[in-house]
PDB file of C-alpha atoms in Angstrom:
ATOM      1  CA  MET K   1      22.371 -22.448  26.404  1.00 46.00           C
ATOM      2  CA  GLN K   2      25.166 -21.738  24.979  1.00 54.00           C
ATOM      3  CA  LEU K   3      24.862 -25.532  23.550  1.00 50.00           C
ATOM      4  CA  GLY K   4      21.784 -24.384  22.077  1.00 52.00           C
ATOM      5  CA  PHE K   5      23.984 -21.667  20.513  1.00 52.00           C
ATOM      6  CA  TYR K   6      26.591 -24.717  19.282  1.00 50.00           C
ATOM      7  CA  VAL K   7      24.062 -26.600  17.894  1.00 56.00           C
ATOM      8  CA  SER K   8      21.994 -24.198  15.994  1.00 56.00           C
ATOM      9  CA  GLY K   9      25.442 -22.660  14.568  1.00 55.00           C
ATOM     10  CA  THR K  10      26.450 -26.016  13.741  1.00 62.00           C
ATOM     11  CA  SER K  11      22.786 -26.957  11.962  1.00 63.00           C
ATOM     12  CA  GLY K  12      23.099 -23.470   9.617  1.00 61.00           C
ATOM     13  CA  SER K  13      26.411 -24.737   8.648  1.00 68.00           C
ATOM     14  CA  ASN K  14      25.955 -27.368   7.881  1.00 73.00           C
ATOM     15  CA  ALA K  15      22.923 -26.385   5.763  1.00 75.00           C
ATOM     16  CA  GLU K  16      25.349 -23.823   3.661  1.00 77.00           C
ATOM     17  CA  GLN K  17      27.015 -26.334   2.864  1.00 79.00           C
ATOM     18  CA  GLN K  18      24.674 -28.902   0.986  1.00 82.00           C
ATOM     19  CA  LEU K  19      22.735 -25.373  -0.465  1.00 84.00           C
ATOM     20  CA  ASP K  20      26.357 -24.890  -1.769  1.00 86.00           C
ATOM     21  CA  VAL K  21      26.624 -28.438  -3.083  1.00 88.00           C
ATOM     22  CA  LEU K  22      23.309 -28.686  -4.585  1.00 90.00           C
ATOM     23  CA  SER K  23      23.626 -25.025  -6.238  1.00 90.00           C
ATOM     24  CA  ASN K  24      26.580 -26.196  -8.397  1.00 92.00           C
ATOM     25  CA  ASP K  25      25.125 -29.536  -8.985  1.00 92.00           C
ATOM     26  CA  MET K  26      22.189 -27.832 -10.932  1.00 94.00           C
ATOM     27  CA  ALA K  27      24.250 -25.374 -12.363  1.00 93.00           C
ATOM     28  CA  ASN K  28      25.755 -28.055 -13.777  1.00 94.00           C
ATOM     29  CA  ALA K  29      22.313 -30.244 -14.835  1.00 94.00           C
ATOM     30  CA  ASN K  30      23.266 -29.885 -18.877  1.00 93.00           C
ATOM     31  CA  THR K  31      27.074 -30.220 -18.950  1.00 95.00           C
ATOM     32  CA  ALA K  32      28.257 -33.722 -20.392  1.00 95.00           C
ATOM     33  CA  GLY K  33      29.530 -35.762 -18.310  1.00 95.00           C
ATOM     34  CA  TYR K  34      29.246 -34.158 -15.021  1.00 95.00           C
ATOM     35  CA  ARG K  35      28.795 -35.708 -11.764  1.00 94.00           C
ATOM     36  CA  ALA K  36      26.440 -34.874  -9.195  1.00 93.00           C
ATOM     37  CA  GLU K  37      28.142 -34.509  -4.995  1.00 88.00           C
ATOM     38  CA  ASP K  38      26.298 -35.948  -2.370  1.00 79.00           C
ATOM     39  CA  THR K  39      27.165 -34.755   1.693  1.00 73.00           C
ATOM     40  CA  SER K  40      26.958 -37.406   5.263  1.00 63.00           C
ATOM     41  CA  PHE K  41      26.605 -36.289   8.385  1.00 58.00           C
ATOM     42  CA  SER K  42      28.313 -37.731  11.737  1.00 54.00           C
ATOM     43  CA  THR K  43      28.466 -37.102  15.007  1.00 52.00           C
ATOM     44  CA  ILE K  44      30.602 -35.504  17.586  1.00 50.00           C
ATOM     45  CA  LEU K  45      29.756 -36.898  21.078  1.00 49.00           C
ATOM     46  CA  SER K  46      31.530 -35.229  23.792  1.00 51.00           C
ATOM     47  CA  GLN K  47      32.033 -37.450  27.000  1.00 50.00           C
ATOM     48  CA  LYS K  48      31.479 -34.334  29.475  1.00 49.00           C
ATOM     49  CA  VAL K  49      29.954 -31.034  28.804  1.00 49.00           C
ATOM     50  CA  THR K  50      30.982 -28.922  31.438  1.00 50.00           C
ATOM     51  CA  SER K  51      28.078 -25.733  30.997  1.00 51.00           C
ATOM     52  CA  GLY K  52      25.378 -28.428  30.790  1.00 52.00           C
ATOM     53  CA  PRO K  53      23.020 -28.922  34.195  1.00 52.00           C
ATOM     54  CA  GLY K  54      24.899 -32.164  36.180  1.00 52.00           C
ATOM     55  CA  ASN K  55      27.473 -32.512  33.152  1.00 54.00           C
ATOM     56  CA  LEU K  56      25.482 -35.237  31.133  1.00 52.00           C
ATOM     57  CA  PRO K  57      27.460 -36.103  27.474  1.00 54.00           C
ATOM     58  CA  ALA K  58      25.515 -34.379  24.289  1.00 52.00           C
ATOM     59  CA  ALA K  59      26.235 -35.103  21.338  1.00 53.00           C
ATOM     60  CA  PHE K  60      26.621 -33.173  17.950  1.00 53.00           C
ATOM     61  CA  GLY K  61      25.752 -33.654  14.042  1.00 55.00           C
ATOM     62  CA  THR K  62      28.418 -32.380  12.278  1.00 55.00           C
ATOM     63  CA  MET K  63      29.019 -32.199   8.188  1.00 54.00           C
ATOM     64  CA  GLY K  64      30.513 -35.931   7.677  1.00 54.00           C
ATOM     65  CA  ARG K  65      32.087 -35.652   3.752  1.00 63.00           C
ATOM     66  CA  GLN K  66      31.120 -35.652   0.245  1.00 73.00           C
ATOM     67  CA  TYR K  67      30.572 -37.763  -1.652  1.00 79.00           C
ATOM     68  CA  VAL K  68      30.065 -38.186  -5.625  1.00 90.00           C
ATOM     69  CA  ASP K  69      27.204 -39.901  -7.788  1.00 91.00           C
ATOM     70  CA  MET K  70      28.586 -42.679  -9.120  1.00 92.00           C
ATOM     71  CA  SER K  71      25.594 -43.510 -11.210  1.00 93.00           C
ATOM     72  CA  GLU K  72      25.166 -43.256 -15.542  1.00 94.00           C
ATOM     73  CA  GLY K  73      23.508 -40.333 -16.637  1.00 94.00           C
ATOM     74  CA  GLY K  74      21.763 -40.616 -19.864  1.00 95.00           C
ATOM     75  CA  VAL K  75      23.387 -40.891 -23.363  1.00 96.00           C
ATOM     76  CA  ARG K  76      22.448 -38.836 -26.490  1.00 95.00           C
ATOM     77  CA  LEU K  77      23.783 -39.124 -29.551  1.00 96.00           C
ATOM     78  CA  THR K  78      24.822 -36.256 -31.717  1.00 97.00           C
ATOM     79  CA  SER K  79      26.832 -35.467 -35.471  1.00 94.00           C
ATOM     80  CA  ASN K  80      30.096 -35.017 -33.560  1.00 96.00           C
ATOM     81  CA  PRO K  81      32.902 -37.443 -34.857  1.00 96.00           C
ATOM     82  CA  LEU K  82      34.691 -36.297 -31.534  1.00 97.00           C
ATOM     83  CA  ASP K  83      31.988 -36.666 -29.064  1.00 97.00           C
ATOM     84  CA  VAL K  84      31.694 -40.502 -26.982  1.00 98.00           C
ATOM     85  CA  ALA K  85      30.188 -41.150 -25.002  1.00 97.00           C
ATOM     86  CA  LEU K  86      31.534 -43.950 -22.010  1.00 97.00           C
ATOM     87  CA  ARG K  87      29.417 -46.812 -20.571  1.00 97.00           C
ATOM     88  CA  GLY K  88      30.026 -49.141 -17.991  1.00 95.00           C
ATOM     89  CA  ASN K  89      32.970 -48.311 -15.359  1.00 96.00           C
ATOM     90  CA  ALA K  90      35.292 -46.790 -18.037  1.00 97.00           C
ATOM     91  CA  PHE K  91      36.278 -42.822 -17.310  1.00 97.00           C
ATOM     92  CA  LEU K  92      38.917 -40.644 -20.114  1.00 98.00           C
ATOM     93  CA  ARG K  93      42.376 -40.212 -19.015  1.00 97.00           C
ATOM     94  CA  VAL K  94      43.422 -36.259 -18.918  1.00 97.00           C
ATOM     95  CA  ARG K  95      46.539 -34.574 -18.147  1.00 97.00           C
ATOM     96  CA  MET K  96      46.535 -31.590 -16.118  1.00 96.00           C
ATOM     97  CA  PRO K  97      48.519 -28.277 -15.604  1.00 94.00           C
ATOM     98  CA  ASP K  98      50.999 -29.769 -12.841  1.00 95.00           C
ATOM     99  CA  GLY K  99      51.189 -33.083 -14.460  1.00 95.00           C
ATOM    100  CA  SER K 100      49.366 -35.432 -12.397  1.00 95.00           C
ATOM    101  CA  VAL K 101      46.410 -37.070 -14.416  1.00 97.00           C
ATOM    102  CA  ALA K 102      42.557 -36.687 -13.649  1.00 97.00           C
ATOM    103  CA  TYR K 103      39.404 -38.813 -14.747  1.00 98.00           C
ATOM    104  CA  THR K 104      36.486 -37.561 -16.492  1.00 97.00           C
ATOM    105  CA  ARG K 105      33.512 -38.789 -18.216  1.00 97.00           C
ATOM    106  CA  ALA K 106      33.443 -35.126 -20.228  1.00 97.00           C
ATOM    107  CA  GLY K 107      33.658 -36.648 -23.696  1.00 96.00           C
ATOM    108  CA  ASP K 108      32.811 -33.815 -25.752  1.00 97.00           C
ATOM    109  CA  LEU K 109      36.245 -33.274 -26.952  1.00 97.00           C
ATOM    110  CA  ARG K 110      37.843 -31.792 -29.985  1.00 97.00           C
ATOM    111  CA  LEU K 111      41.447 -31.114 -31.814  1.00 96.00           C
ATOM    112  CA  SER K 112      43.789 -28.393 -31.567  1.00 96.00           C
ATOM    113  CA  GLY K 113      45.483 -26.915 -34.554  1.00 94.00           C
ATOM    114  CA  SER K 114      48.634 -29.800 -34.138  1.00 94.00           C
ATOM    115  CA  GLY K 115      45.754 -32.030 -33.839  1.00 95.00           C
ATOM    116  CA  LYS K 116      46.001 -32.702 -30.495  1.00 97.00           C
ATOM    117  CA  LEU K 117      43.598 -35.032 -28.749  1.00 97.00           C
ATOM    118  CA  LEU K 118      41.883 -32.115 -25.769  1.00 97.00           C
ATOM    119  CA  THR K 119      38.499 -32.069 -23.142  1.00 97.00           C
ATOM    120  CA  ALA K 120      36.558 -29.179 -23.902  1.00 95.00           C
ATOM    121  CA  ASP K 121      38.319 -26.702 -21.609  1.00 93.00           C
ATOM    122  CA  GLY K 122      41.891 -27.669 -22.958  1.00 95.00           C
ATOM    123  CA  LYS K 123      43.311 -30.719 -21.735  1.00 97.00           C
ATOM    124  CA  ALA K 124      45.314 -33.212 -23.131  1.00 97.00           C
ATOM    125  CA  VAL K 125      43.229 -37.069 -23.422  1.00 98.00           C
ATOM    126  CA  LEU K 126      45.788 -39.961 -22.781  1.00 97.00           C
ATOM    127  CA  ASP K 127      46.716 -43.219 -24.628  1.00 96.00           C
ATOM    128  CA  ASN K 128      47.127 -46.427 -22.366  1.00 92.00           C
ATOM    129  CA  SER K 129      50.836 -45.396 -21.703  1.00 94.00           C
ATOM    130  CA  ASN K 130      49.628 -42.081 -20.569  1.00 95.00           C
ATOM    131  CA  SER K 131      51.109 -39.918 -23.777  1.00 96.00           C
ATOM    132  CA  PRO K 132      48.385 -37.409 -25.360  1.00 97.00           C
ATOM    133  CA  ILE K 133      46.743 -38.579 -28.545  1.00 97.00           C
ATOM    134  CA  THR K 134      47.608 -36.481 -31.664  1.00 97.00           C
ATOM    135  CA  LEU K 135      45.162 -37.243 -35.014  1.00 96.00           C
ATOM    136  CA  PRO K 136      46.165 -36.651 -38.362  1.00 95.00           C
ATOM    137  CA  SER K 137      43.789 -35.187 -40.614  1.00 93.00           C
ATOM    138  CA  GLY K 138      40.853 -37.261 -41.688  1.00 93.00           C
ATOM    139  CA  ASN K 139      37.714 -38.521 -40.406  1.00 93.00           C
ATOM    140  CA  PRO K 140      38.457 -40.318 -37.286  1.00 96.00           C
ATOM    141  CA  VAL K 141      36.282 -43.699 -35.987  1.00 97.00           C
ATOM    142  CA  ILE K 142      36.277 -44.424 -32.342  1.00 97.00           C
ATOM    143  CA  ALA K 143      35.860 -48.281 -31.998  1.00 97.00           C
ATOM    144  CA  THR K 144      33.403 -49.579 -28.768  1.00 96.00           C
ATOM    145  CA  ASN K 145      36.907 -50.114 -27.272  1.00 95.00           C
ATOM    146  CA  GLY K 146      38.520 -46.874 -27.833  1.00 96.00           C
ATOM    147  CA  ASP K 147      40.270 -47.612 -30.573  1.00 97.00           C
ATOM    148  CA  ILE K 148      40.436 -44.670 -33.212  1.00 97.00           C
ATOM    149  CA  SER K 149      41.347 -45.437 -36.598  1.00 97.00           C
ATOM    150  CA  VAL K 150      41.525 -42.242 -40.138  1.00 96.00           C
ATOM    151  CA  ASN K 151      41.594 -43.192 -43.432  1.00 92.00           C
ATOM    152  CA  GLY K 152      41.620 -46.910 -41.827  1.00 91.00           C
ATOM    153  CA  HIS K 153      45.120 -46.271 -39.746  1.00 94.00           C
ATOM    154  CA  SER K 154      45.220 -47.137 -36.594  1.00 95.00           C
ATOM    155  CA  VAL K 155      46.299 -43.812 -35.263  1.00 95.00           C
ATOM    156  CA  GLY K 156      45.962 -44.461 -31.212  1.00 94.00           C
ATOM    157  CA  GLN K 157      43.952 -45.976 -28.102  1.00 96.00           C
ATOM    158  CA  LEU K 158      41.599 -44.363 -26.022  1.00 97.00           C
ATOM    159  CA  GLY K 159      43.078 -44.758 -22.008  1.00 96.00           C
ATOM    160  CA  LEU K 160      40.275 -45.875 -20.327  1.00 96.00           C
ATOM    161  CA  THR K 161      40.931 -46.316 -17.187  1.00 96.00           C
ATOM    162  CA  ALA K 162      38.389 -48.271 -14.670  1.00 97.00           C
ATOM    163  CA  PHE K 163      38.688 -47.222 -10.652  1.00 96.00           C
ATOM    164  CA  SER K 164      38.600 -51.011  -8.219  1.00 95.00           C
ATOM    165  CA  ASP K 165      36.080 -48.172  -5.415  1.00 94.00           C
ATOM    166  CA  LEU K 166      34.111 -46.100  -6.661  1.00 91.00           C
ATOM    167  CA  THR K 167      33.563 -44.815  -2.662  1.00 88.00           C
ATOM    168  CA  LYS K 168      36.918 -43.780  -3.287  1.00 92.00           C
ATOM    169  CA  VAL K 169      37.087 -40.983  -6.106  1.00 94.00           C
ATOM    170  CA  LYS K 170      37.464 -37.230  -5.093  1.00 92.00           C
ATOM    171  CA  LYS K 171      35.589 -34.213  -7.526  1.00 91.00           C
ATOM    172  CA  GLN K 172      38.780 -32.178  -8.849  1.00 89.00           C
ATOM    173  CA  GLY K 173      36.293 -29.601 -10.317  1.00 85.00           C
ATOM    174  CA  GLY K 174      34.111 -29.029 -12.780  1.00 90.00           C
ATOM    175  CA  THR K 175      33.704 -32.350 -14.590  1.00 95.00           C
ATOM    176  CA  LEU K 176      37.417 -34.026 -13.436  1.00 96.00           C
ATOM    177  CA  LEU K 177      37.838 -36.586 -11.077  1.00 96.00           C
ATOM    178  CA  THR K 178      40.422 -38.168  -8.789  1.00 96.00           C
ATOM    179  CA  THR K 179      41.583 -41.248  -7.164  1.00 95.00           C
ATOM    180  CA  PRO K 180      44.802 -42.841  -5.867  1.00 95.00           C
ATOM    181  CA  THR K 181      46.980 -44.497  -7.436  1.00 94.00           C
ATOM    182  CA  SER K 182      46.035 -47.759  -5.937  1.00 96.00           C
ATOM    183  CA  ASN K 183      42.357 -47.485  -6.952  1.00 97.00           C
ATOM    184  CA  VAL K 184      43.088 -47.147 -11.169  1.00 96.00           C
ATOM    185  CA  THR K 185      42.775 -50.186 -13.035  1.00 94.00           C
ATOM    186  CA  ALA K 186      42.493 -50.695 -17.037  1.00 93.00           C
ATOM    187  CA  ALA K 187      39.043 -50.488 -17.604  1.00 95.00           C
ATOM    188  CA  ASP K 188      36.955 -53.755 -18.600  1.00 95.00           C
ATOM    189  CA  PRO K 189      36.389 -54.304 -22.184  1.00 92.00           C
ATOM    190  CA  LYS K 190      33.670 -56.657 -21.555  1.00 94.00           C
ATOM    191  CA  THR K 191      31.388 -55.013 -19.385  1.00 95.00           C
ATOM    192  CA  THR K 192      32.482 -51.304 -20.571  1.00 96.00           C
ATOM    193  CA  SER K 193      32.068 -49.569 -24.018  1.00 96.00           C
ATOM    194  CA  VAL K 194      32.907 -46.677 -26.524  1.00 97.00           C
ATOM    195  CA  VAL K 195      29.405 -45.239 -27.738  1.00 97.00           C
ATOM    196  CA  GLN K 196      31.092 -43.063 -30.565  1.00 97.00           C
ATOM    197  CA  LYS K 197      28.761 -39.648 -31.939  1.00 97.00           C
ATOM    198  CA  ALA K 198      27.043 -39.283 -28.789  1.00 97.00           C
ATOM    199  CA  LEU K 199      27.676 -37.915 -25.289  1.00 97.00           C
ATOM    200  CA  GLU K 200      26.539 -38.771 -21.524  1.00 97.00           C
ATOM    201  CA  SER K 201      24.645 -35.807 -20.000  1.00 96.00           C
ATOM    202  CA  SER K 202      25.203 -34.796 -16.171  1.00 96.00           C
ATOM    203  CA  ASN K 203      23.300 -37.438 -13.646  1.00 95.00           C
ATOM    204  CA  VAL K 204      21.833 -34.396 -11.229  1.00 95.00           C
ATOM    205  CA  ASN K 205      18.257 -35.073 -11.289  1.00 93.00           C
ATOM    206  CA  PRO K 206      17.055 -31.549 -11.785  1.00 93.00           C
ATOM    207  CA  ILE K 207      13.259 -32.096  -9.906  1.00 94.00           C
ATOM    208  CA  LEU K 208      14.569 -33.789  -6.959  1.00 92.00           C
ATOM    209  CA  THR K 209      17.928 -31.017  -7.147  1.00 91.00           C
ATOM    210  CA  MET K 210      15.336 -28.777  -6.216  1.00 92.00           C
ATOM    211  CA  THR K 211      12.961 -30.180  -3.940  1.00 92.00           C
ATOM    212  CA  GLU K 212      16.307 -31.059  -1.669  1.00 89.00           C
ATOM    213  CA  MET K 213      17.861 -27.649  -1.740  1.00 87.00           C
ATOM    214  CA  MET K 214      13.445 -26.221  -0.653  1.00 90.00           C
ATOM    215  CA  ARG K 215      13.950 -28.854   2.517  1.00 88.00           C
ATOM    216  CA  VAL K 216      17.651 -28.104   3.131  1.00 84.00           C
ATOM    217  CA  LEU K 217      16.446 -23.660   2.456  1.00 82.00           C
ATOM    218  CA  ARG K 218      13.416 -24.397   4.928  1.00 83.00           C
ATOM    219  CA  SER K 219      15.820 -26.376   7.162  1.00 77.00           C
ATOM    220  CA  TYR K 220      18.224 -23.610   7.123  1.00 72.00           C
ATOM    221  CA  GLN K 221      15.284 -21.026   7.841  1.00 75.00           C
ATOM    222  CA  SER K 222      14.415 -22.789  10.890  1.00 74.00           C
ATOM    223  CA  THR K 223      17.555 -22.824  12.476  1.00 70.00           C
ATOM    224  CA  LEU K 224      18.155 -19.122  11.796  1.00 69.00           C
ATOM    225  CA  LYS K 225      13.998 -18.554  14.313  1.00 70.00           C
ATOM    226  CA  VAL K 226      15.474 -20.474  16.311  1.00 65.00           C
ATOM    227  CA  LEU K 227      19.220 -18.537  16.765  1.00 66.00           C
ATOM    228  CA  ASP K 228      16.822 -15.560  17.410  1.00 66.00           C
ATOM    229  CA  GLN K 229      15.274 -16.991  20.260  1.00 67.00           C
ATOM    230  CA  TYR K 230      18.065 -17.380  21.611  1.00 60.00           C
ATOM    231  CA  ASN K 231      19.456 -14.120  21.202  1.00 66.00           C
ATOM    232  CA  LYS K 232      15.950 -12.896  22.770  1.00 68.00           C
ATOM    233  CA  GLN K 233      15.768 -14.860  25.331  1.00 65.00           C
ATOM    234  CA  MET K 234      20.007 -14.081  25.738  1.00 65.00           C
ATOM    235  CA  SER K 235      19.197 -10.244  25.564  1.00 70.00           C
ATOM    236  CA  GLN K 236      16.193 -10.939  28.607  1.00 66.00           C
ATOM    237  CA  LEU K 237      19.158 -12.382  30.649  1.00 63.00           C
ATOM    238  CA  ASN K 238      21.056  -9.967  30.302  1.00 64.00           C
ATOM    239  CA  GLN K 239      18.763  -7.774  31.440  1.00 66.00           C
ATOM    240  CA  GLN K 240      17.205  -9.097  34.263  1.00 62.00           C
ATOM    241  CA  VAL K 241      20.643  -9.743  35.904  1.00 61.00           C
ATOM    242  CA  ALA K 242      21.917  -6.384  35.299  1.00 57.00           C
ATOM    243  CA  GLN K 243      18.427  -5.082  37.415  1.00 60.00           C
ATOM    244  CA  VAL K 244      19.362  -7.850  39.606  1.00 59.00           C
ATOM    245  CA  THR K 245      23.345  -6.013  40.048  1.00 60.00           C
ATOM    246  CA  GLY K 246      21.353  -2.920  39.891  1.00 56.00           C
ATOM    247  CA  ASN K 247      19.451  -3.546  43.034  1.00 55.00           C
TER     248      ASN K 247
END
């Protein structure tokens, strides 16, 4: 019976983590450049279960890891010249508060009072040398390769980065991504492009995500019912043991 409590508890914990991930995806279904998350599961095999009948081996399912859905979202046009949508294996570089570099597909950019190019949440957008980009006054024109010109003069270039292995990418929070430096390379201009006055939508499918949330919730409720039955059986056993001991 102890094994039943353990397996049910593990199942309930996994369902809670899944619901957290799915709820966060739903909350960001309209966030530009957001990447959905998913979860994997792994199995722990116990070679000997001392509390089981005959010390039989048993397997327990447990949460594996969360991974990022790197599929592209749709593109919607805007009228803002600082909005950019990236196509292909390309990501913007941004400076984190601790000085490190993170990556994003959220192209809803803006300018600071001093002309520094920033993300929507105020992080500096970097060029190919990881230096902040500063624009002079004027109308910015952003080419498909990331070159930025103002009033006909080239003033900088977006630092477009690609990932060699998309499975090694992790969420930093919100629309930010991180990956080992060894997994970072320059974006290929032949297979990537920048679209000005456009934003990439979140790649979350609200209908599928809601359906999955309902499925996980039903699974979680079923697990609670199983735990309730184990509790009742344990209480009955305790009462019977007490009666036998009393006799």
